PDB file of C-alpha atoms in Angstrom:
ATOM      1  CA  MET L   1       0.000   0.000   0.000  1.00 43.00           C
ATOM      2  CA  PRO L   2       1.366   3.460  -0.879  1.00 46.00           C
ATOM      3  CA  GLU L   3       2.709   5.286   2.178  1.00 50.00           C
ATOM      4  CA  GLN L   4       1.895   8.851   1.101  1.00 49.00           C
ATOM      5  CA  LEU L   5      -1.143  10.431   2.722  1.00 61.00           C
ATOM      6  CA  SER L   6      -2.207  12.244  -0.430  1.00 85.00           C
ATOM      7  CA  PRO L   7      -4.142  10.373  -3.145  1.00 92.00           C
ATOM      8  CA  HIS L   8      -2.244   8.658  -5.929  1.00 95.00           C
ATOM      9  CA  ARG L   9      -2.404  11.182  -8.777  1.00 96.00           C
ATOM     10  CA  ILE L  10      -3.309   9.968 -12.269  1.00 98.00           C
ATOM     11  CA  ALA L  11      -3.070  12.266 -15.296  1.00 98.00           C
ATOM     12  CA  VAL L  12      -5.230  11.029 -18.171  1.00 98.00           C
ATOM     13  CA  ILE L  13      -3.972  12.464 -21.463  1.00 97.00           C
ATOM     14  CA  ALA L  14      -6.777  12.935 -23.980  1.00 96.00           C
ATOM     15  CA  PRO L  15      -5.648  13.067 -27.643  1.00 94.00           C
ATOM     16  CA  SER L  16      -7.944  14.533 -30.284  1.00 92.00           C
ATOM     17  CA  PRO L  17     -10.505  13.175 -31.059  1.00 92.00           C
ATOM     18  CA  VAL L  18     -10.595  11.206 -27.827  1.00 93.00           C
ATOM     19  CA  SER L  19     -12.623   8.083 -27.072  1.00 91.00           C
ATOM     20  CA  MET L  20     -15.280   9.005 -24.502  1.00 91.00           C
ATOM     21  CA  PHE L  21     -15.312   5.403 -23.305  1.00 91.00           C
ATOM     22  CA  ASN L  22     -11.577   5.583 -22.573  1.00 92.00           C
ATOM     23  CA  LEU L  23     -12.130   8.698 -20.463  1.00 92.00           C
ATOM     24  CA  ALA L  24     -15.050   7.153 -18.565  1.00 92.00           C
ATOM     25  CA  ILE L  25     -13.102   4.087 -17.436  1.00 93.00           C
ATOM     26  CA  PRO L  26     -10.633   5.837 -15.048  1.00 92.00           C
ATOM     27  CA  GLU L  27     -13.389   7.850 -13.360  1.00 89.00           C
ATOM     28  CA  MET L  28     -15.618   4.792 -13.024  1.00 90.00           C
ATOM     29  CA  LEU L  29     -12.960   2.587 -11.412  1.00 95.00           C
ATOM     30  CA  PHE L  30     -10.379   4.768  -9.653  1.00 96.00           C
ATOM     31  CA  GLY L  31     -13.138   6.899  -8.141  1.00 92.00           C
ATOM     32  CA  LYS L  32     -14.452   3.927  -6.148  1.00 92.00           C
ATOM     33  CA  VAL L  33     -11.271   3.464  -4.097  1.00 93.00           C
ATOM     34  CA  GLU L  34     -11.040   5.153  -0.711  1.00 86.00           C
ATOM     35  CA  ARG L  35      -8.420   4.950   2.019  1.00 80.00           C
ATOM     36  CA  ASP L  36      -9.356   5.854   5.594  1.00 78.00           C
ATOM     37  CA  GLY L  37     -12.410   7.642   4.212  1.00 82.00           C
ATOM     38  CA  ARG L  38     -10.366   9.653   1.716  1.00 88.00           C
ATOM     39  CA  PRO L  39      -9.988   9.159  -2.049  1.00 92.00           C
ATOM     40  CA  GLY L  40      -7.325   6.643  -3.005  1.00 93.00           C
ATOM     41  CA  TYR L  41      -6.833   8.361  -6.357  1.00 96.00           C
ATOM     42  CA  GLU L  42      -7.031  11.831  -7.838  1.00 96.00           C
ATOM     43  CA  VAL L  43      -7.777  11.701 -11.583  1.00 96.00           C
ATOM     44  CA  VAL L  44      -7.070  14.730 -13.789  1.00 97.00           C
ATOM     45  CA  ILE L  45      -7.929  14.785 -17.493  1.00 97.00           C
ATOM     46  CA  CYS L  46      -5.593  16.910 -19.569  1.00 97.00           C
ATOM     47  CA  ALA L  47      -4.982  17.715 -23.224  1.00 97.00           C
ATOM     48  CA  ALA L  48      -2.347  19.316 -25.406  1.00 96.00           C
ATOM     49  CA  GLU L  49      -4.635  22.326 -25.705  1.00 94.00           C
ATOM     50  CA  PRO L  50      -7.051  23.100 -22.833  1.00 95.00           C
ATOM     51  CA  GLY L  51     -10.574  23.967 -23.893  1.00 95.00           C
ATOM     52  CA  PRO L  52     -12.989  22.255 -26.306  1.00 95.00           C
ATOM     53  CA  LEU L  53     -11.788  18.787 -27.309  1.00 94.00           C
ATOM     54  CA  PRO L  54     -13.471  16.735 -30.069  1.00 92.00           C
ATOM     55  CA  THR L  55     -14.509  13.169 -29.262  1.00 92.00           C
ATOM     56  CA  THR L  56     -15.033  10.143 -31.467  1.00 88.00           C
ATOM     57  CA  GLY L  57     -18.746  10.382 -30.636  1.00 82.00           C
ATOM     58  CA  GLY L  58     -19.128  13.750 -32.358  1.00 83.00           C
ATOM     59  CA  LEU L  59     -19.362  15.764 -29.139  1.00 88.00           C
ATOM     60  CA  ASP L  60     -16.956  18.317 -27.725  1.00 92.00           C
ATOM     61  CA  LEU L  61     -15.640  18.047 -24.163  1.00 93.00           C
ATOM     62  CA  HIS L  62     -14.261  20.969 -22.218  1.00 95.00           C
ATOM     63  CA  VAL L  63     -10.867  19.972 -20.801  1.00 96.00           C
ATOM     64  CA  ARG L  64      -9.630  22.366 -18.131  1.00 96.00           C
ATOM     65  CA  HIS L  65      -6.049  21.163 -17.788  1.00 97.00           C
ATOM     66  CA  GLY L  66      -3.050  21.258 -20.084  1.00 97.00           C
ATOM     67  CA  LEU L  67      -0.123  18.850 -20.114  1.00 97.00           C
ATOM     68  CA  ASP L  68       1.426  20.540 -17.085  1.00 96.00           C
ATOM     69  CA  ALA L  69      -0.756  18.143 -15.096  1.00 97.00           C
ATOM     70  CA  VAL L  70       1.529  15.307 -16.198  1.00 97.00           C
ATOM     71  CA  ARG L  71       4.402  16.709 -14.135  1.00 96.00           C
ATOM     72  CA  ASP L  72       2.403  16.407 -10.905  1.00 95.00           C
ATOM     73  CA  ALA L  73       1.140  12.882 -11.613  1.00 97.00           C
ATOM     74  CA  ASP L  74       2.317   9.581 -10.166  1.00 97.00           C
ATOM     75  CA  THR L  75       0.832   7.638 -13.090  1.00 98.00           C
ATOM     76  CA  VAL L  76       0.194   8.819 -16.646  1.00 98.00           C
ATOM     77  CA  LEU L  77      -2.617   7.194 -18.627  1.00 98.00           C
ATOM     78  CA  VAL L  78      -2.879   7.908 -22.358  1.00 97.00           C
ATOM     79  CA  ALA L  79      -6.372   7.478 -23.792  1.00 95.00           C
ATOM     80  CA  GLY L  80      -7.067   6.218 -27.299  1.00 92.00           C
ATOM     81  CA  THR L  81      -8.622   7.790 -30.356  1.00 88.00           C
ATOM     82  CA  GLY L  82     -10.588   6.335 -33.233  1.00 73.00           C
ATOM     83  CA  ALA L  83      -8.958   8.664 -35.760  1.00 67.00           C
ATOM     84  CA  PRO L  84      -6.061   7.615 -38.017  1.00 63.00           C
ATOM     85  CA  PHE L  85      -2.988   7.887 -35.844  1.00 74.00           C
ATOM     86  CA  GLU L  86      -0.806  10.946 -36.131  1.00 77.00           C
ATOM     87  CA  PRO L  87       1.685  11.631 -33.345  1.00 83.00           C
ATOM     88  CA  GLU L  88       0.969  14.777 -31.340  1.00 90.00           C
ATOM     89  CA  ALA L  89       4.364  16.360 -30.678  1.00 94.00           C
ATOM     90  CA  ARG L  90       3.342  17.953 -27.363  1.00 96.00           C
ATOM     91  CA  ILE L  91       1.838  14.706 -26.051  1.00 96.00           C
ATOM     92  CA  VAL L  92       4.888  12.701 -27.124  1.00 96.00           C
ATOM     93  CA  ALA L  93       7.186  15.239 -25.415  1.00 97.00           C
ATOM     94  CA  ALA L  94       5.128  15.068 -22.199  1.00 98.00           C
ATOM     95  CA  ILE L  95       5.303  11.265 -22.220  1.00 98.00           C
ATOM     96  CA  ARG L  96       9.072  11.314 -22.700  1.00 97.00           C
ATOM     97  CA  GLU L  97       9.433  13.771 -19.823  1.00 97.00           C
ATOM     98  CA  ALA L  98       7.266  11.574 -17.612  1.00 98.00           C
ATOM     99  CA  ALA L  99       9.347   8.522 -18.495  1.00 97.00           C
ATOM    100  CA  ALA L 100      12.563  10.372 -17.696  1.00 97.00           C
ATOM    101  CA  ALA L 101      11.071  11.235 -14.291  1.00 97.00           C
ATOM    102  CA  GLY L 102      10.427   7.535 -13.631  1.00 96.00           C
ATOM    103  CA  LYS L 103       6.630   7.709 -13.707  1.00 97.00           C
ATOM    104  CA  ARG L 104       4.413   4.712 -14.427  1.00 97.00           C
ATOM    105  CA  ILE L 105       2.879   5.155 -17.880  1.00 98.00           C
ATOM    106  CA  ALA L 106      -0.087   3.274 -19.332  1.00 98.00           C
ATOM    107  CA  ALA L 107      -2.016   3.462 -22.586  1.00 96.00           C
ATOM    108  CA  LEU L 108      -5.515   2.409 -23.568  1.00 95.00           C
ATOM    109  CA  CYS L 109      -6.276   1.213 -27.086  1.00 92.00           C
ATOM    110  CA  THR L 110      -4.423   3.354 -29.686  1.00 93.00           C
ATOM    111  CA  GLY L 111      -2.739   5.319 -26.913  1.00 95.00           C
ATOM    112  CA  ALA L 112       0.015   2.728 -27.367  1.00 95.00           C
ATOM    113  CA  PHE L 113       1.041   4.547 -30.552  1.00 95.00           C
ATOM    114  CA  GLN L 114       1.916   7.635 -28.500  1.00 95.00           C
ATOM    115  CA  LEU L 115       4.124   5.546 -26.197  1.00 97.00           C
ATOM    116  CA  ALA L 116       5.779   3.894 -29.189  1.00 96.00           C
ATOM    117  CA  GLU L 117       6.376   7.265 -30.849  1.00 96.00           C
ATOM    118  CA  ALA L 118       8.013   8.456 -27.628  1.00 97.00           C
ATOM    119  CA  GLY L 119      10.420   5.508 -27.884  1.00 97.00           C
ATOM    120  CA  LEU L 120       9.279   3.865 -24.644  1.00 97.00           C
ATOM    121  CA  LEU L 121       8.300   0.530 -26.179  1.00 97.00           C
ATOM    122  CA  GLN L 122      11.435  -0.349 -28.134  1.00 95.00           C
ATOM    123  CA  GLY L 123      12.323  -3.946 -27.303  1.00 95.00           C
ATOM    124  CA  ARG L 124       9.354  -4.174 -24.944  1.00 95.00           C
ATOM    125  CA  LYS L 125       6.096  -6.116 -25.020  1.00 93.00           C
ATOM    126  CA  ALA L 126       3.005  -4.071 -25.899  1.00 95.00           C
ATOM    127  CA  THR L 127      -0.472  -4.433 -27.305  1.00 93.00           C
ATOM    128  CA  THR L 128      -3.192  -2.306 -28.894  1.00 92.00           C
ATOM    129  CA  TYR L 129      -6.643  -2.713 -30.379  1.00 89.00           C
ATOM    130  CA  TRP L 130      -6.584  -5.668 -32.784  1.00 86.00           C
ATOM    131  CA  ALA L 131      -7.800  -3.589 -35.745  1.00 88.00           C
ATOM    132  CA  HIS L 132      -4.711  -1.350 -35.440  1.00 91.00           C
ATOM    133  CA  ALA L 133      -2.194  -4.014 -34.432  1.00 90.00           C
ATOM    134  CA  GLU L 134      -0.706  -4.442 -37.907  1.00 91.00           C
ATOM    135  CA  GLU L 135      -0.250  -0.678 -38.268  1.00 93.00           C
ATOM    136  CA  LEU L 136       1.588  -0.565 -34.946  1.00 94.00           C
ATOM    137  CA  ARG L 137       3.778  -3.456 -36.081  1.00 93.00           C
ATOM    138  CA  MET L 138       4.633  -1.718 -39.363  1.00 94.00           C
ATOM    139  CA  ARG L 139       5.294   1.709 -37.853  1.00 94.00           C
ATOM    140  CA  TYR L 140       7.288   0.448 -34.875  1.00 95.00           C
ATOM    141  CA  PRO L 141       8.912  -2.895 -35.753  1.00 96.00           C
ATOM    142  CA  GLN L 142      11.115  -2.835 -32.645  1.00 96.00           C
ATOM    143  CA  VAL L 143       8.047  -3.197 -30.416  1.00 96.00           C
ATOM    144  CA  GLU L 144       7.376  -6.797 -29.356  1.00 94.00           C
ATOM    145  CA  LEU L 145       3.691  -6.795 -30.246  1.00 93.00           C
ATOM    146  CA  CYS L 146       1.370  -9.090 -28.265  1.00 88.00           C
ATOM    147  CA  ALA L 147      -1.749  -8.752 -30.364  1.00 82.00           C
ATOM    148  CA  ASP L 148      -3.842 -11.445 -28.656  1.00 77.00           C
ATOM    149  CA  VAL L 149      -3.869 -10.305 -25.014  1.00 81.00           C
ATOM    150  CA  LEU L 150      -6.085  -7.940 -23.054  1.00 83.00           C
ATOM    151  CA  TYR L 151      -3.181  -5.944 -21.665  1.00 90.00           C
ATOM    152  CA  VAL L 152       0.492  -6.353 -20.979  1.00 91.00           C
ATOM    153  CA  GLN L 153       2.971  -4.772 -18.593  1.00 90.00           C
ATOM    154  CA  ASP L 154       6.679  -4.525 -19.316  1.00 92.00           C
ATOM    155  CA  GLY L 155       8.507  -2.689 -16.562  1.00 91.00           C
ATOM    156  CA  PRO L 156       6.806   0.658 -15.794  1.00 94.00           C
ATOM    157  CA  TYR L 157       4.898   0.696 -19.106  1.00 96.00           C
ATOM    158  CA  LEU L 158       1.473  -0.845 -19.650  1.00 96.00           C
ATOM    159  CA  THR L 159      -0.687  -1.094 -22.754  1.00 96.00           C
ATOM    160  CA  ALA L 160      -4.218  -2.415 -23.238  1.00 93.00           C
ATOM    161  CA  SER L 161      -6.115  -3.523 -26.303  1.00 88.00           C
ATOM    162  CA  GLY L 162      -9.437  -1.924 -27.154  1.00 83.00           C
ATOM    163  CA  TYR L 163     -12.658  -1.113 -25.337  1.00 82.00           C
ATOM    164  CA  ALA L 164     -13.310  -3.210 -22.185  1.00 84.00           C
ATOM    165  CA  ALA L 165      -9.656  -4.290 -21.943  1.00 87.00           C
ATOM    166  CA  GLY L 166      -9.058  -0.803 -20.573  1.00 91.00           C
ATOM    167  CA  ILE L 167     -11.146  -1.842 -17.575  1.00 91.00           C
ATOM    168  CA  ASP L 168      -8.863  -4.830 -17.010  1.00 89.00           C
ATOM    169  CA  LEU L 169      -5.775  -2.621 -17.165  1.00 93.00           C
ATOM    170  CA  CYS L 170      -7.192  -0.090 -14.682  1.00 94.00           C
ATOM    171  CA  LEU L 171      -8.196  -2.887 -12.300  1.00 92.00           C
ATOM    172  CA  HIS L 172      -4.641  -4.211 -12.581  1.00 90.00           C
ATOM    173  CA  LEU L 173      -3.307  -0.780 -11.565  1.00 94.00           C
ATOM    174  CA  ILE L 174      -5.651  -0.723  -8.565  1.00 93.00           C
ATOM    175  CA  ARG L 175      -4.536  -4.214  -7.610  1.00 87.00           C
ATOM    176  CA  THR L 176      -0.873  -3.225  -7.879  1.00 87.00           C
ATOM    177  CA  ASP L 177      -1.430  -0.136  -5.694  1.00 91.00           C
ATOM    178  CA  TYR L 178      -3.971  -1.437  -3.181  1.00 88.00           C
ATOM    179  CA  GLY L 179      -4.118  -5.226  -3.516  1.00 83.00           C
ATOM    180  CA  ALA L 180      -6.390  -7.878  -5.001  1.00 79.00           C
ATOM    181  CA  ALA L 181      -9.210  -7.540  -2.456  1.00 80.00           C
ATOM    182  CA  VAL L 182      -9.751  -3.852  -3.239  1.00 86.00           C
ATOM    183  CA  ALA L 183      -9.493  -4.392  -6.994  1.00 86.00           C
ATOM    184  CA  ASN L 184     -11.940  -7.297  -6.923  1.00 81.00           C
ATOM    185  CA  GLU L 185     -14.420  -5.270  -4.856  1.00 84.00           C
ATOM    186  CA  VAL L 186     -14.175  -2.398  -7.361  1.00 89.00           C
ATOM    187  CA  ALA L 187     -14.876  -4.931 -10.107  1.00 84.00           C
ATOM    188  CA  ARG L 188     -17.945  -6.156  -8.236  1.00 81.00           C
ATOM    189  CA  LEU L 189     -19.250  -2.617  -7.725  1.00 83.00           C
ATOM    190  CA  ALA L 190     -18.707  -1.842 -11.411  1.00 81.00           C
ATOM    191  CA  LEU L 191     -20.443  -5.104 -12.434  1.00 76.00           C
ATOM    192  CA  VAL L 192     -17.452  -6.273 -14.444  1.00 75.00           C
ATOM    193  CA  ALA L 193     -15.351  -9.438 -14.379  1.00 65.00           C
ATOM    194  CA  PRO L 194     -12.901  -9.900 -11.468  1.00 64.00           C
ATOM    195  CA  VAL L 195      -9.303  -8.895 -11.947  1.00 57.00           C
ATOM    196  CA  ARG L 196      -7.417 -10.834 -14.621  1.00 54.00           C
ATOM    197  CA  PRO L 197      -3.803 -10.212 -13.614  1.00 43.00           C
ATOM    198  CA  GLY L 198      -1.029  -9.016 -15.912  1.00 38.00           C
ATOM    199  CA  GLY L 199       1.848  -9.276 -13.441  1.00 32.00           C
ATOM    200  CA  GLN L 200       3.642  -7.115 -10.920  1.00 30.00           C
ATOM    201  CA  THR L 201       6.035  -4.328 -11.902  1.00 30.00           C
ATOM    202  CA  GLN L 202       9.113  -6.534 -11.494  1.00 27.00           C
ATOM    203  CA  PHE L 203       8.208  -8.923 -14.312  1.00 31.00           C
ATOM    204  CA  THR L 204       6.057  -9.247 -17.424  1.00 38.00           C
ATOM    205  CA  GLN L 205       3.133 -11.632 -17.529  1.00 44.00           C
ATOM    206  CA  THR L 206       0.032 -11.721 -19.726  1.00 45.00           C
ATOM    207  CA  PRO L 207      -3.481 -12.101 -18.285  1.00 52.00           C
ATOM    208  CA  LEU L 208      -6.122 -14.742 -18.750  1.00 52.00           C
ATOM    209  CA  PRO L 209      -7.895 -14.251 -22.087  1.00 51.00           C
ATOM    210  CA  PRO L 210     -11.466 -12.893 -21.970  1.00 52.00           C
ATOM    211  CA  GLU L 211     -14.272 -15.397 -21.581  1.00 53.00           C
ATOM    212  CA  ARG L 212     -16.027 -16.003 -24.892  1.00 54.00           C
ATOM    213  CA  GLY L 213     -19.039 -18.134 -23.964  1.00 53.00           C
ATOM    214  CA  THR L 214     -21.419 -19.238 -21.247  1.00 63.00           C
ATOM    215  CA  ALA L 215     -21.763 -23.025 -21.662  1.00 70.00           C
ATOM    216  CA  CYS L 216     -19.414 -23.603 -18.702  1.00 79.00           C
ATOM    217  CA  ALA L 217     -20.468 -20.510 -16.733  1.00 82.00           C
ATOM    218  CA  ASP L 218     -22.490 -22.458 -14.145  1.00 86.00           C
ATOM    219  CA  THR L 219     -19.589 -24.841 -13.576  1.00 89.00           C
ATOM    220  CA  ARG L 220     -17.138 -21.966 -13.207  1.00 86.00           C
ATOM    221  CA  GLY L 221     -19.435 -20.364 -10.633  1.00 87.00           C
ATOM    222  CA  TRP L 222     -19.814 -23.665  -8.776  1.00 91.00           C
ATOM    223  CA  ALA L 223     -16.038 -24.143  -8.745  1.00 91.00           C
ATOM    224  CA  MET L 224     -15.525 -20.623  -7.371  1.00 89.00           C
ATOM    225  CA  ARG L 225     -17.849 -21.494  -4.471  1.00 91.00           C
ATOM    226  CA  ASN L 226     -15.940 -24.708  -3.783  1.00 93.00           C
ATOM    227  CA  LEU L 227     -12.303 -23.691  -4.145  1.00 93.00           C
ATOM    228  CA  ASP L 228     -11.534 -25.195  -0.743  1.00 93.00           C
ATOM    229  CA  LYS L 229     -12.363 -28.660  -2.076  1.00 92.00           C
ATOM    230  CA  PRO L 230      -9.943 -30.868  -4.105  1.00 90.00           C
ATOM    231  CA  LEU L 231     -11.827 -30.443  -7.389  1.00 92.00           C
ATOM    232  CA  THR L 232     -10.869 -32.768 -10.235  1.00 92.00           C
ATOM    233  CA  LEU L 233     -11.527 -32.723 -13.952  1.00 92.00           C
ATOM    234  CA  THR L 234     -13.978 -35.566 -13.475  1.00 93.00           C
ATOM    235  CA  GLU L 235     -15.953 -33.605 -10.870  1.00 93.00           C
ATOM    236  CA  LEU L 236     -16.011 -30.497 -13.066  1.00 92.00           C
ATOM    237  CA  ALA L 237     -17.214 -32.561 -16.025  1.00 91.00           C
ATOM    238  CA  ARG L 238     -19.868 -34.275 -13.887  1.00 92.00           C
ATOM    239  CA  HIS L 239     -21.205 -30.897 -12.743  1.00 92.00           C
ATOM    240  CA  SER L 240     -21.304 -29.740 -16.364  1.00 90.00           C
ATOM    241  CA  GLY L 241     -23.039 -32.925 -17.447  1.00 91.00           C
ATOM    242  CA  VAL L 242     -20.499 -33.709 -20.168  1.00 92.00           C
ATOM    243  CA  SER L 243     -17.421 -35.849 -20.648  1.00 92.00           C
ATOM    244  CA  VAL L 244     -13.986 -34.696 -19.519  1.00 92.00           C
ATOM    245  CA  ARG L 245     -12.960 -34.333 -23.161  1.00 93.00           C
ATOM    246  CA  THR L 246     -15.985 -32.185 -24.010  1.00 92.00           C
ATOM    247  CA  LEU L 247     -15.549 -30.061 -20.889  1.00 89.00           C
ATOM    248  CA  THR L 248     -11.886 -29.449 -21.687  1.00 90.00           C
ATOM    249  CA  ARG L 249     -12.708 -28.456 -25.269  1.00 89.00           C
ATOM    250  CA  ARG L 250     -15.541 -26.117 -24.277  1.00 87.00           C
ATOM    251  CA  PHE L 251     -13.630 -24.652 -21.346  1.00 84.00           C
ATOM    252  CA  HIS L 252     -10.641 -23.806 -23.515  1.00 82.00           C
ATOM    253  CA  ALA L 253     -12.876 -22.302 -26.205  1.00 82.00           C
ATOM    254  CA  GLU L 254     -14.559 -20.057 -23.633  1.00 79.00           C
ATOM    255  CA  SER L 255     -11.684 -19.209 -21.294  1.00 75.00           C
ATOM    256  CA  GLY L 256      -8.573 -19.645 -23.434  1.00 76.00           C
ATOM    257  CA  VAL L 257      -7.030 -22.003 -20.849  1.00 80.00           C
ATOM    258  CA  SER L 258      -7.616 -25.531 -19.593  1.00 87.00           C
ATOM    259  CA  PRO L 259      -9.998 -26.118 -16.658  1.00 89.00           C
ATOM    260  CA  LEU L 260      -7.113 -26.878 -14.297  1.00 91.00           C
ATOM    261  CA  GLN L 261      -5.151 -23.789 -15.370  1.00 89.00           C
ATOM    262  CA  TRP L 262      -8.235 -21.663 -14.745  1.00 89.00           C
ATOM    263  CA  LEU L 263      -8.800 -23.353 -11.387  1.00 91.00           C
ATOM    264  CA  LEU L 264      -5.223 -22.722 -10.252  1.00 92.00           C
ATOM    265  CA  HIS L 265      -5.514 -19.065 -11.240  1.00 89.00           C
ATOM    266  CA  GLN L 266      -8.678 -18.676  -9.135  1.00 90.00           C
ATOM    267  CA  ARG L 267      -7.101 -20.457  -6.162  1.00 93.00           C
ATOM    268  CA  ILE L 268      -4.133 -18.084  -6.172  1.00 92.00           C
ATOM    269  CA  GLU L 269      -6.413 -15.053  -6.427  1.00 88.00           C
ATOM    270  CA  ARG L 270      -8.451 -16.336  -3.472  1.00 91.00           C
ATOM    271  CA  ALA L 271      -5.236 -16.888  -1.506  1.00 93.00           C
ATOM    272  CA  LYS L 272      -4.163 -13.301  -2.165  1.00 90.00           C
ATOM    273  CA  GLU L 273      -7.502 -11.978  -0.944  1.00 88.00           C
ATOM    274  CA  LEU L 274      -7.253 -14.032   2.244  1.00 92.00           C
ATOM    275  CA  LEU L 275      -3.696 -12.828   2.838  1.00 91.00           C
ATOM    276  CA  GLU L 276      -4.879  -9.245   2.464  1.00 86.00           C
ATOM    277  CA  THR L 277      -8.101  -9.421   4.452  1.00 87.00           C
ATOM    278  CA  THR L 278      -7.528 -11.968   7.247  1.00 90.00           C
ATOM    279  CA  THR L 279      -4.931 -13.006   9.808  1.00 92.00           C
ATOM    280  CA  LEU L 280      -5.385 -16.711   9.116  1.00 93.00           C
ATOM    281  CA  PRO L 281      -2.222 -18.816   9.490  1.00 94.00           C
ATOM    282  CA  MET L 282      -0.635 -19.844   6.204  1.00 95.00           C
ATOM    283  CA  ASP L 283      -1.743 -23.465   6.404  1.00 95.00           C
ATOM    284  CA  GLN L 284      -5.368 -22.352   6.858  1.00 95.00           C
ATOM    285  CA  VAL L 285      -5.099 -19.937   3.909  1.00 95.00           C
ATOM    286  CA  ALA L 286      -3.733 -22.795   1.805  1.00 95.00           C
ATOM    287  CA  ARG L 287      -6.593 -25.099   2.757  1.00 95.00           C
ATOM    288  CA  ALA L 288      -9.276 -22.442   2.297  1.00 95.00           C
ATOM    289  CA  CYS L 289      -8.247 -21.748  -1.295  1.00 94.00           C
ATOM    290  CA  GLY L 290      -7.536 -25.372  -2.202  1.00 94.00           C
ATOM    291  CA  LEU L 291      -3.753 -25.136  -2.503  1.00 95.00           C
ATOM    292  CA  GLY L 292      -3.309 -27.787   0.169  1.00 93.00           C
ATOM    293  CA  THR L 293      -0.250 -26.886   2.212  1.00 95.00           C
ATOM    294  CA  ALA L 294       1.642 -23.802   3.311  1.00 95.00           C
ATOM    295  CA  ASP L 295       4.588 -24.937   1.158  1.00 95.00           C
ATOM    296  CA  SER L 296       2.359 -25.155  -1.921  1.00 95.00           C
ATOM    297  CA  LEU L 297       0.892 -21.737  -1.104  1.00 95.00           C
ATOM    298  CA  ARG L 298       4.376 -20.256  -0.905  1.00 94.00           C
ATOM    299  CA  VAL L 299       5.458 -21.729  -4.255  1.00 94.00           C
ATOM    300  CA  HIS L 300       2.430 -20.385  -6.127  1.00 93.00           C
ATOM    301  CA  VAL L 301       2.320 -16.950  -4.493  1.00 90.00           C
ATOM    302  CA  VAL L 302       6.038 -16.393  -5.099  1.00 88.00           C
ATOM    303  CA  ARG L 303       5.646 -17.498  -8.710  1.00 85.00           C
ATOM    304  CA  ARG L 304       2.694 -15.121  -9.271  1.00 81.00           C
ATOM    305  CA  THR L 305       3.807 -12.047  -7.312  1.00 79.00           C
ATOM    306  CA  GLY L 306       7.527 -12.355  -6.635  1.00 77.00           C
ATOM    307  CA  LEU L 307       6.748 -12.134  -2.891  1.00 83.00           C
ATOM    308  CA  THR L 308       6.447 -14.761  -0.185  1.00 89.00           C
ATOM    309  CA  PRO L 309       2.959 -15.029   1.382  1.00 92.00           C
ATOM    310  CA  SER L 310       4.202 -13.279   4.532  1.00 91.00           C
ATOM    311  CA  ALA L 311       5.786 -10.460   2.530  1.00 86.00           C
ATOM    312  CA  TYR L 312       2.659 -10.145   0.380  1.00 86.00           C
ATOM    313  CA  ARG L 313       0.491  -9.872   3.510  1.00 86.00           C
ATOM    314  CA  ALA L 314       2.818  -7.284   5.051  1.00 83.00           C
ATOM    315  CA  GLN L 315       2.705  -5.149   1.910  1.00 77.00           C
ATOM    316  CA  PHE L 316      -0.988  -5.453   1.013  1.00 76.00           C
ATOM    317  CA  SER L 317      -2.874  -6.066   4.280  1.00 78.00           C
ATOM    318  CA  ARG L 318      -6.222  -4.250   4.093  1.00 69.00           C
ATOM    319  CA  LEU L 319      -7.446  -4.810   7.657  1.00 69.00           C
ATOM    320  CA  GLY L 320      -9.276  -1.591   8.528  1.00 53.00           C
ATOM    321  CA  THR L 321      -7.282   0.622   6.141  1.00 47.00           C
ATOM    322  CA  THR L 322      -8.743   0.780   2.657  1.00 45.00           C
ATOM    323  CA  SER L 323     -12.352   0.968   1.591  1.00 45.00           C
ATOM    324  CA  VAL L 324     -14.226   0.821  -1.677  1.00 52.00           C
ATOM    325  CA  GLY L 325     -17.150   3.124  -2.247  1.00 55.00           C
ATOM    326  CA  GLY L 326     -17.086   4.015   1.459  1.00 46.00           C
ATOM    327  CA  THR L 327     -17.294   0.398   2.694  1.00 44.00           C
ATOM    328  CA  SER L 328     -14.374  -1.317   4.421  1.00 43.00           C
ATOM    329  CA  SER L 329     -12.744  -3.964   2.237  1.00 42.00           C
ATOM    330  CA  ALA L 330     -11.502  -5.996   5.189  1.00 38.00           C
ATOM    331  CA  ALA L 331     -13.193  -9.346   5.657  1.00 33.00           C
TER     332      ALA L 331
END
């Protein structure tokens, strides 16, 4: 958890014409985080030229702040635009300055082009909206394009593909700053899917793919309610009323991973929430999330976060400290 008393400041850079959906996402999600009754984030929208700003929806927005807001930010978030990409020199310069100052910088949708133009993505993993992926590849061949993921983090730079993937990226930022319990509660309040992690700042890792169907939805929900039990493929298939082979095929088609990979991911996420929101001993945390033993818990948490369970708890404990929408997130 950040130690500063003031809110974490996020400057959202709006290129012209800006996607209104991209601008709505930060307000919708970051605005729901509170710490000790005070906002966890302060979000400022800024543009190269303050004043009327065209949007992709045909409306004009009035943006009060110029790019000076970037200098005061802890995180810079570059929104996307539906227009053919042309680098905006003032935005590119502001991004370079922010990078030189060591700020965390993220981009939604075609905002990745601005980061690439600033030279931040050379030799790094990045993504963008699938319809513009080939253009990004052609313009910036030194970027390691990951065209089939929701979002990706490489060091202090994050990029998301289009539309709802921006929600996943913002939830990942909340999780990084305030922990999985807070991020998952924000997701619940916003009526969106729980956090699909992209990795901590010390390493790069891609998230689970988006779910693409509902045939296995009831079984996924049942498994989430029974994570403390030693679920097997046979039991999952029996609940679904199909063979193991059919379940595996459908599950992969819908979730992009095998049933057991998905199950392990959910167990680790549950373990992180318990580490953040309870004082349960490690062996009880392991049993409650279905990881079995404290040794198994340690292996998986270290692999996912780079921290031991004890270190993760010390860093992200939410007992009586952080709230979401005015309600304590501690269990």
